[in-house]
CSV table of C-alpha atoms in Angstrom, one decimal:
chain,number,residue,atom,x,y,z
A,285,MET,CA,0.1,0.1,-0.1
A,286,GLN,CA,1.4,3.5,-0.9
A,287,ASN,CA,2.6,5.7,1.9
A,288,HIS,CA,1.1,9.1,1.4
A,289,LEU,CA,3.5,10.6,3.9
A,290,GLU,CA,6.8,9.6,2.2
A,291,ASN,CA,9.0,12.4,2.1
A,292,LYS,CA,6.4,15.0,3.4
A,293,ALA,CA,7.3,17.9,5.7
A,294,TYR,CA,5.0,17.9,8.9
A,295,ALA,CA,3.6,21.2,9.8
A,296,GLY,CA,4.6,22.4,13.4
A,297,PHE,CA,2.8,23.9,16.3
A,298,PHE,CA,3.2,27.5,15.8
A,299,VAL,CA,2.3,27.4,11.8
A,300,ARG,CA,-0.7,25.4,12.9
A,301,LEU,CA,-1.8,28.0,15.4
A,302,ALA,CA,-1.5,30.8,13.0
A,303,ALA,CA,-3.6,29.0,10.4
A,304,PHE,CA,-6.1,28.0,12.9
A,305,ALA,CA,-6.5,31.5,14.2
A,306,VAL,CA,-7.3,32.8,10.8
A,307,ASP,CA,-9.6,30.2,10.2
A,308,SER,CA,-11.3,31.0,13.5
A,309,LEU,CA,-11.8,34.5,12.5
A,310,LEU,CA,-13.0,33.8,9.2
A,311,ALA,CA,-15.4,31.5,10.6
A,312,SER,CA,-16.8,33.5,13.3
A,313,ILE,CA,-17.4,36.4,10.4
A,314,ILE,CA,-19.4,34.0,8.2
A,315,VAL,CA,-21.4,32.5,11.1
A,316,GLY,CA,-21.9,36.0,12.3
A,317,ILE,CA,-23.4,37.2,9.0
A,318,VAL,CA,-25.6,34.4,8.6
A,319,LYS,CA,-26.5,34.4,12.3
A,320,LEU,CA,-27.5,38.2,12.1
A,321,PRO,CA,-31.2,38.0,11.0
A,322,PHE,CA,-31.7,35.3,14.2
A,323,SER,CA,-30.0,37.8,16.4
A,324,MET,CA,-32.4,40.8,15.4
A,325,ALA,CA,-35.4,38.6,15.4
A,326,SER,CA,-34.5,37.7,19.3
A,327,VAL,CA,-34.3,41.4,19.9
A,328,TYR,CA,-37.8,42.0,18.4
A,329,GLY,CA,-39.9,39.6,19.9
A,330,ALA,CA,-38.5,36.1,18.9
A,331,GLY,CA,-37.1,35.7,22.7
A,332,PHE,CA,-37.3,32.0,22.7
A,333,LEU,CA,-34.1,32.0,20.5
A,334,LYS,CA,-32.0,33.2,23.3
A,335,THR,CA,-33.3,30.6,25.9
A,336,ASP,CA,-32.0,27.4,26.7
A,337,PHE,CA,-32.3,25.1,24.0
A,338,ILE,CA,-29.9,22.2,24.9
A,339,PHE,CA,-28.6,22.4,28.5
A,340,ASP,CA,-27.6,25.8,28.9
A,341,TYR,CA,-27.2,26.5,25.4
A,342,SER,CA,-29.6,28.7,23.6
A,343,PHE,CA,-30.7,28.1,19.8
A,344,LEU,CA,-28.1,31.1,18.8
A,345,ASP,CA,-25.3,29.4,20.7
A,346,VAL,CA,-26.0,26.0,19.1
A,347,PHE,CA,-26.4,27.7,15.9
A,348,SER,CA,-23.0,29.2,16.0
A,349,TYR,CA,-21.2,26.1,17.1
A,350,VAL,CA,-22.8,24.0,14.0
A,351,GLY,CA,-21.7,26.8,11.6
A,352,ILE,CA,-18.4,26.9,12.8
A,353,ALA,CA,-17.9,23.0,12.8
A,354,ALA,CA,-19.6,22.9,9.5
A,355,TYR,CA,-16.8,25.5,8.3
A,356,PHE,CA,-14.1,23.1,9.1
A,357,VAL,CA,-15.8,20.1,8.1
A,358,LEU,CA,-16.8,20.9,4.7
A,359,LEU,CA,-13.5,22.8,3.8
A,360,THR,CA,-11.2,20.1,5.1
A,361,TYR,CA,-13.2,17.0,3.5
A,362,PHE,CA,-13.5,18.6,0.1
A,363,SER,CA,-10.3,20.4,-0.5
A,364,HIS,CA,-8.2,18.7,2.4
A,365,SER,CA,-7.6,22.2,3.7
A,366,THR,CA,-9.0,25.5,4.8
A,367,PRO,CA,-8.4,29.2,3.9
A,368,GLY,CA,-6.0,29.6,6.9
A,369,LYS,CA,-4.1,26.3,6.0
A,370,LEU,CA,-4.0,27.3,2.2
A,371,LEU,CA,-2.2,30.7,3.4
A,372,PHE,CA,0.4,28.9,4.8
A,373,ARG,CA,0.5,26.1,2.2
A,374,LEU,CA,-0.8,23.2,4.7
A,375,GLU,CA,-3.0,20.1,3.8
A,376,VAL,CA,-4.6,17.5,5.9
A,377,VAL,CA,-3.7,13.9,4.7
A,378,THR,CA,-4.0,10.3,5.9
A,379,LYS,CA,-1.2,7.7,5.8
A,380,ASN,CA,-3.0,5.2,3.7
A,381,GLY,CA,-5.2,7.5,1.6
A,382,GLU,CA,-8.5,6.7,3.1
A,383,TRP,CA,-10.8,9.8,3.5
A,384,THR,CA,-14.2,9.5,4.7
A,385,PHE,CA,-16.7,12.2,5.8
A,386,LEU,CA,-17.4,10.7,9.3
A,387,ASN,CA,-13.8,10.5,9.9
A,388,ILE,CA,-13.7,14.2,9.3
A,389,VAL,CA,-16.7,14.9,11.2
A,390,TYR,CA,-15.4,13.1,14.3
A,391,ARG,CA,-12.1,14.8,14.0
A,392,GLU,CA,-13.5,18.3,13.8
A,393,THR,CA,-16.1,18.0,16.8
A,394,VAL,CA,-15.0,15.3,19.3
A,395,GLY,CA,-11.3,15.4,18.3
A,396,ARG,CA,-11.0,19.2,18.7
A,397,PHE,CA,-13.0,19.1,22.2
A,398,LEU,CA,-10.7,16.6,23.5
A,399,SER,CA,-7.8,18.7,22.2
A,400,SER,CA,-9.0,22.0,23.6
A,401,LEU,CA,-9.4,20.3,27.2
A,402,LEU,CA,-6.3,22.5,28.9
A,403,CYS,CA,-5.0,22.7,25.3
A,404,ILE,CA,-3.0,19.5,26.2
A,405,GLY,CA,-4.0,18.1,23.0
A,406,TYR,CA,-2.8,20.7,20.9
A,407,LEU,CA,0.5,21.0,23.0
A,408,ALA,CA,1.4,17.2,21.8
A,409,VAL,CA,2.3,18.8,18.5
A,410,LEU,CA,5.2,20.2,20.3
A,411,VAL,CA,6.5,16.8,21.3
A,412,GLN,CA,5.3,14.5,19.0
A,413,GLY,CA,7.3,13.1,16.3
A,414,GLU,CA,4.9,13.5,13.3
A,415,LYS,CA,3.4,16.9,14.7
A,416,GLN,CA,-0.1,15.1,15.8
A,417,GLY,CA,-2.6,16.6,18.0
A,418,PHE,CA,-5.2,14.5,20.0
A,419,HIS,CA,-7.5,14.9,17.3
A,420,ASP,CA,-5.0,14.0,14.5
A,421,MET,CA,-4.3,10.8,16.5
A,422,LEU,CA,-7.8,9.8,16.9
A,423,CYS,CA,-8.5,10.2,13.1
A,424,ASP,CA,-4.9,9.1,11.7
A,425,THR,CA,-4.6,12.5,10.1
A,426,TYR,CA,-1.6,14.5,9.5
A,427,VAL,CA,-1.0,18.1,8.6
A,428,VAL,CA,1.9,18.6,6.2
A,429,TYR,CA,3.1,21.2,4.0
A,430,ARG,CA,1.8,21.4,0.3
A,431,ASN,CA,4.3,20.7,-2.7
A,432,MET,CA,7.2,20.5,-0.3
A,433,ALA,CA,9.4,17.4,0.2
A,434,VAL,CA,11.8,16.5,2.8
A,435,VAL,CA,15.0,15.7,1.0
A,436,PRO,CA,17.6,13.3,2.8
A,437,PRO,CA,21.0,14.4,3.5
A,438,LYS,CA,23.6,13.5,0.9
A,439,ARG,CA,26.2,10.8,2.0
A,440,PRO,CA,29.6,11.9,1.8
A,441,LEU,CA,31.5,10.8,-1.6
A,442,ALA,CA,33.8,8.6,0.2
A,443,ALA,CA,31.3,6.9,2.1
A,444,ALA,CA,29.2,6.3,-1.0
A,445,GLY,CA,32.3,4.8,-2.6
A,446,VAL,CA,32.8,7.6,-5.1
A,447,GLY,CA,35.7,9.7,-6.1
A,448,THR,CA,35.8,12.7,-8.3
A,449,VAL,CA,37.8,13.1,-11.8
A,450,GLY,CA,37.7,16.3,-13.3
A,451,GLY,CA,34.5,17.6,-11.9
A,452,GLY,CA,32.9,14.2,-12.6
A,453,THR,CA,32.6,11.3,-10.5
A,454,VAL,CA,33.8,7.5,-10.8
A,455,PRO,CA,33.5,4.7,-8.5
A,456,SER,CA,36.3,4.3,-6.1
A,457,ASN,CA,37.0,0.8,-7.2
A,458,SER,CA,37.8,1.6,-10.8
A,459,VAL,CA,41.3,2.6,-9.7
A,460,ASP,CA,43.6,-0.1,-8.1
A,461,SER,CA,44.3,1.1,-4.6
A,462,SER,CA,47.6,-0.8,-4.8
A,463,GLN,CA,49.1,1.2,-7.3
A,464,PRO,CA,51.3,4.3,-6.1
A,465,SER,CA,49.8,7.8,-6.2
A,466,SER,CA,51.7,8.7,-8.9
A,467,VAL,CA,50.1,6.1,-11.0
A,468,VAL,CA,46.6,7.0,-9.8
A,469,SER,CA,47.3,10.8,-11.0
A,470,ALA,CA,48.3,9.8,-14.3
A,471,PHE,CA,44.8,8.8,-15.1
A,472,LEU,CA,42.9,11.3,-12.9
A,473,MET,CA,42.6,13.8,-16.1
A,474,GLU,CA,40.2,16.5,-17.0
A,475,GLU,CA,37.1,14.9,-18.9
A,476,SER,CA,36.8,18.2,-20.9
A,477,HIS,CA,40.5,18.2,-22.1
A,478,PRO,CA,41.2,14.4,-22.9
A,479,VAL,CA,44.8,13.5,-23.6
A,480,PRO,CA,45.6,11.4,-26.8
A,481,ALA,CA,47.2,8.0,-25.9
A,482,ALA,CA,50.8,9.2,-27.3
A,483,GLU,CA,50.6,12.3,-24.7
A,484,HIS,CA,49.9,10.5,-21.8
A,485,THR,CA,52.3,11.2,-18.9
A,486,PHE,CA,55.4,8.9,-18.5
A,487,LEU,CA,56.3,7.9,-14.8
A,488,THR,CA,60.0,7.2,-13.6
A,489,GLY,CA,60.6,4.8,-10.8
A,490,GLU,CA,60.0,7.3,-8.0
A,491,SER,CA,58.1,10.4,-9.4
A,492,GLY,CA,56.4,11.2,-12.6
A,493,TYR,CA,56.7,14.3,-15.0
A,494,THR,CA,53.5,15.9,-15.8
A,495,GLY,CA,53.0,17.4,-19.2
A,496,LYS,CA,51.5,16.9,-22.6
A,497,GLU,CA,54.5,16.7,-24.6
A,498,ASN,CA,54.8,14.1,-27.3
A,499,VAL,CA,56.4,11.1,-25.9
A,500,PRO,CA,57.0,7.9,-28.2
A,501,GLU,CA,55.2,4.8,-27.2
A,502,HIS,CA,58.3,2.9,-26.1
A,503,ALA,CA,59.1,5.8,-23.4
A,504,LEU,CA,55.8,5.2,-22.0
A,505,LEU,CA,56.6,1.3,-21.5
A,506,THR,CA,60.2,1.6,-20.4
A,507,GLY,CA,59.7,4.7,-18.2
A,508,GLU,CA,62.7,6.6,-19.8
A,509,PRO,CA,62.9,9.3,-22.3
A,510,ASP,CA,63.9,9.0,-25.8
A,511,CYS,CA,67.3,9.5,-26.7
A,512,SER,CA,67.8,7.8,-29.9
A,513,GLU,CA,68.2,11.2,-31.8
A,514,GLU,CA,71.5,12.9,-31.6
A,515,THR,CA,71.2,15.9,-29.1
A,516,PRO,CA,72.3,19.1,-31.0
A,517,LYS,CA,75.3,20.7,-29.8
A,518,MET,CA,75.2,24.1,-28.2
A,519,GLU,CA,77.4,26.7,-29.7
A,520,HIS,CA,78.2,28.3,-26.3
A,521,SER,CA,78.8,25.1,-24.3
A,522,TYR,CA,81.4,25.2,-21.3
A,523,ASP,CA,84.9,24.1,-22.4
A,524,ASN,CA,85.9,22.7,-19.1
A,525,LEU,CA,82.9,20.7,-18.3
A,526,ASN,CA,81.6,19.3,-22.2
A,527,PRO,CA,84.4,17.2,-23.5
A,528,ASP,CA,82.1,16.4,-26.4
A,529,SER,CA,81.6,19.9,-27.4
A,530,SER,CA,83.0,20.9,-30.7
A,531,VAL,CA,84.3,24.1,-29.2
A,532,LEU,CA,86.5,22.1,-26.8
A,533,ASN,CA,87.9,19.9,-29.9
A,534,ILE,CA,88.8,22.9,-31.8
A,535,ASN,CA,90.8,24.7,-29.1
A,536,LYS,CA,92.8,21.3,-28.7
A,537,LYS,CA,93.9,21.4,-32.4
């Protein structure tokens, strides 16, 4: 079964409190406008509207409670949100995706009543891992951010077994760890500037010379520079230090 909470960011206590305050204000204004004719009627002769209707609550009190409850129930059921929640980009979801009208009615009536007792049910959002109040726990609902996902932290490249090469990535096992570091550096070249096979870096026994000079193929195999061609003589060689120079031979004639 699909988990509808996967990578969702839970809404905290204060953002939910702000959304609830906005919704409470809007619901009170809407119910007050609808109740205005009944209030005026109670003043001008319909006094029964102010008498006790259920226990110590009058008809107008019951009308106000039902109207505010209907505001939260209907908006939450049909849009999974309310104007206050939409203002902060919040929505109500369930883990398994099941969404029934009776469940929302129970959440917004009995559940909110239990949460309002000393506000303990609402304060549970501060300490609960999934930011649920009592009314959320009773109905298996969660308040999350819309279009926002939690991105897990990236693992370090070394821990993931990946190394960097020229701005890219290669698996660490693609390079033999038993080879000296100079051998590894010979193959870690920039991807955007590939070097032809005849221009690879050749290595000596202990350290390598890095460059892109043309190196013959056999020099790459033996690790020794090519000396097959005769080195041109320098006109200004030192007489006492270069016995092979032409200048020295002229002086000895």
